XYZ file of C-alpha atoms in Angstrom:
241
model
C 51.742 72.574 135.297
C 50.991 73.562 138.860
C 47.891 75.237 140.254
C 48.297 78.920 140.997
C 46.687 81.368 143.383
C 47.162 85.109 143.875
C 48.174 87.029 146.988
C 47.495 90.743 146.617
C 47.579 90.282 142.816
C 50.945 88.489 142.865
C 50.935 84.822 141.714
C 52.041 81.982 143.989
C 52.060 78.349 142.907
C 50.312 75.630 144.906
C 53.018 73.016 144.735
C 54.867 70.526 146.918
C 58.640 70.524 147.339
C 58.933 67.397 145.186
C 56.719 68.829 142.450
C 58.784 72.031 142.337
C 62.013 70.062 142.054
C 60.500 67.893 139.326
C 59.472 71.032 137.421
C 63.082 72.203 137.551
C 64.398 68.914 136.185
C 61.694 68.610 133.520
C 62.461 72.084 132.222
C 66.133 71.248 131.840
C 65.438 67.909 130.187
C 62.935 69.542 127.810
C 65.390 72.348 127.003
C 63.078 75.036 128.379
C 63.850 77.921 130.713
C 62.320 78.136 134.174
C 62.541 81.172 136.422
C 61.875 80.136 140.003
C 61.006 82.843 142.529
C 61.178 82.047 146.239
C 58.521 84.513 147.316
C 58.187 86.151 150.735
C 56.007 88.991 152.107
C 58.695 91.643 151.604
C 58.827 90.844 147.900
C 55.062 91.147 147.495
C 55.052 94.451 149.372
C 57.885 95.673 147.159
C 56.155 94.528 143.978
C 53.087 96.612 144.857
C 55.319 99.717 144.801
C 57.491 98.634 141.871
C 55.579 97.856 138.638
C 58.728 96.580 136.883
C 59.303 94.045 139.650
C 55.620 93.060 139.639
C 55.911 92.420 135.903
C 58.883 90.097 136.477
C 56.946 88.142 139.104
C 53.933 87.838 136.837
C 56.130 86.316 134.125
C 57.990 83.857 136.370
C 57.242 80.241 135.479
C 57.331 78.983 139.075
C 56.787 80.942 142.303
C 57.249 78.944 145.492
C 56.178 79.847 149.024
C 59.366 80.556 150.942
C 58.336 82.928 153.750
C 56.124 81.688 156.583
C 54.011 84.799 156.003
C 53.153 83.459 152.538
C 52.095 80.146 154.073
C 49.823 81.997 156.535
C 48.323 84.159 153.775
C 47.546 81.066 151.690
C 46.016 79.397 154.740
C 43.642 82.374 154.990
C 42.518 81.451 151.466
C 41.920 77.860 152.551
C 45.124 76.550 150.959
C 47.398 74.376 153.080
C 50.622 75.137 151.245
C 53.879 73.452 152.155
C 56.628 75.987 152.899
C 59.531 75.510 150.470
C 62.636 77.066 151.986
C 64.852 78.796 149.436
C 68.070 77.550 151.061
C 66.868 73.948 151.021
C 65.557 74.192 147.460
C 68.853 75.671 146.251
C 70.787 72.840 147.895
C 68.509 70.310 146.193
C 69.216 71.928 142.834
C 72.967 71.692 143.460
C 72.583 67.998 144.259
C 70.493 67.616 141.103
C 73.409 69.089 139.145
C 75.793 66.564 140.684
C 73.559 63.552 139.984
C 72.832 64.542 136.390
C 76.065 66.348 135.500
C 74.148 69.568 134.858
C 76.219 72.681 134.240
C 75.981 75.023 137.246
C 76.515 78.799 137.273
C 76.802 80.918 140.429
C 76.514 84.692 140.749
C 76.431 86.876 143.839
C 77.686 87.533 147.370
C 81.097 88.941 148.308
C 84.253 87.749 146.564
C 85.517 85.853 149.626
C 82.139 84.171 150.052
C 82.057 83.078 146.405
C 85.625 81.706 146.629
C 84.763 79.788 149.790
C 81.519 78.534 148.248
C 83.199 77.151 145.120
C 85.923 75.465 147.203
C 83.366 73.982 149.574
C 81.153 72.651 146.789
C 84.110 71.084 144.981
C 85.252 69.410 148.187
C 81.738 68.108 148.958
C 80.945 67.016 145.404
C 83.879 65.724 143.370
C 81.899 65.618 140.152
C 80.215 69.032 140.359
C 80.388 70.906 137.056
C 80.666 74.631 137.870
C 80.913 76.472 134.549
C 80.660 80.034 135.887
C 81.225 81.707 139.265
C 81.395 85.437 139.985
C 80.782 87.648 143.004
C 77.876 90.078 143.090
C 79.968 93.229 142.786
C 80.327 94.221 139.150
C 79.799 97.337 137.042
C 79.389 95.865 133.579
C 76.154 93.867 133.675
C 76.220 93.290 129.920
C 79.561 91.494 130.164
C 78.322 89.303 133.035
C 75.214 88.419 131.041
C 77.332 87.586 127.992
C 79.769 85.468 130.030
C 76.912 83.467 131.530
C 75.360 83.017 128.089
C 78.668 81.618 126.787
C 78.901 79.234 129.775
C 75.421 77.874 128.871
C 74.434 76.701 132.387
C 71.528 74.378 133.030
C 71.107 75.627 136.601
C 71.785 79.235 137.569
C 71.754 80.387 141.194
C 71.754 84.155 141.659
C 72.405 85.787 145.040
C 72.123 89.507 144.331
C 69.275 90.177 146.738
C 65.695 90.967 145.787
C 64.496 92.475 143.491
C 67.851 92.775 141.696
C 68.324 89.004 141.357
C 64.839 88.401 139.935
C 65.190 91.262 137.462
C 68.638 90.043 136.403
C 67.266 86.545 135.800
C 64.377 88.001 133.792
C 66.917 89.561 131.409
C 69.118 86.464 131.323
C 66.156 84.239 130.527
C 66.028 85.649 126.998
C 69.634 84.596 126.406
C 69.640 80.991 127.625
C 67.905 77.742 126.769
C 67.124 74.789 129.018
C 68.091 76.533 132.263
C 66.443 76.617 135.686
C 67.212 79.986 137.290
C 66.631 80.877 140.926
C 67.173 83.976 143.035
C 68.661 82.597 146.250
C 69.166 85.664 148.459
C 71.635 84.929 151.247
C 71.962 81.198 150.566
C 75.581 81.440 149.421
C 76.616 82.833 152.818
C 74.987 79.804 154.436
C 76.533 77.279 152.044
C 79.979 78.843 152.391
C 79.764 78.716 156.192
C 79.710 82.492 156.734
C 76.187 82.467 158.210
C 74.828 79.760 160.482
C 71.309 78.493 159.830
C 68.708 78.469 162.549
C 68.471 75.269 164.635
C 66.160 72.621 163.168
C 63.383 73.347 165.679
C 63.269 77.005 164.558
C 63.120 75.869 160.935
C 60.342 73.386 161.687
C 58.266 76.048 163.444
C 58.727 78.438 160.547
C 60.688 80.877 162.708
C 63.969 80.883 160.819
C 63.313 84.522 159.876
C 63.054 85.458 163.563
C 66.300 83.654 164.349
C 68.037 85.647 161.614
C 66.642 88.910 162.980
C 67.970 88.041 166.445
C 71.389 87.190 165.003
C 71.378 90.088 162.517
C 69.367 92.983 164.049
C 69.945 95.111 160.942
C 67.389 92.884 159.194
C 64.650 94.216 161.500
C 64.055 97.357 159.422
C 63.681 95.243 156.291
C 61.091 92.883 157.755
C 59.110 95.382 159.814
C 56.664 96.861 159.108
C 56.470 94.866 155.828
C 55.447 91.573 157.473
C 52.612 92.835 159.735
C 51.264 95.069 156.954
C 51.321 92.145 154.526
C 49.467 89.893 156.992
C 46.894 92.619 157.754
C 46.231 93.162 154.048
C 45.999 89.391 153.518
C 43.385 89.174 156.267
C 41.434 92.036 154.698
C 41.572 90.332 151.302
C 40.232 87.093 152.779
C 37.394 88.990 154.528
C 36.392 90.742 151.294
C 36.105 87.387 149.542
């Protein structure tokens, strides 16, 4: 088990990248489910307004610090938490599937992105075992849940956007056994080559979010004012304590 802290009443695990990856593998090997949430400030702000989403987060087995804002907020609590990028963690899970012949399921993104993603993964990894792949545009959620259950994946990557992906995984978790499930946001677009990642220096400085805002200005409304409000409230929390 990992240590856990709370940011504005939402849990975040104090864990290294390696420890998080080991948790994922241990859960699969021990035939237990693991919902991994790659938390960022927007999600915490949303959870404070959405009790159902907050409940999902409070029941997630592993919550890793994705956003740089989370890292800053934990620093205010005296915790030097390593930032675990969701894109990088998802890629590591895919490689884990290849090395151990784990069954991989993919859900989300546009149809052309999913098709490109599956083709790209199969060309990069000859032995990858993709047992389910579907785009994120569907009307019958029950059928999708049932199809994934029948595929019995050991790793499930869900790119439906937050909070939809986390809430979908929360439902799916009751239907599977021995599966590590992660909401991966826009990672499929990156893996499929539709979206270019920030240069390494931006990633190292924790400014990948800013690079994405510059490249995709429509993201501005989503991040602001959520990020500054989150940081202000984190500062106030640290002062109170």
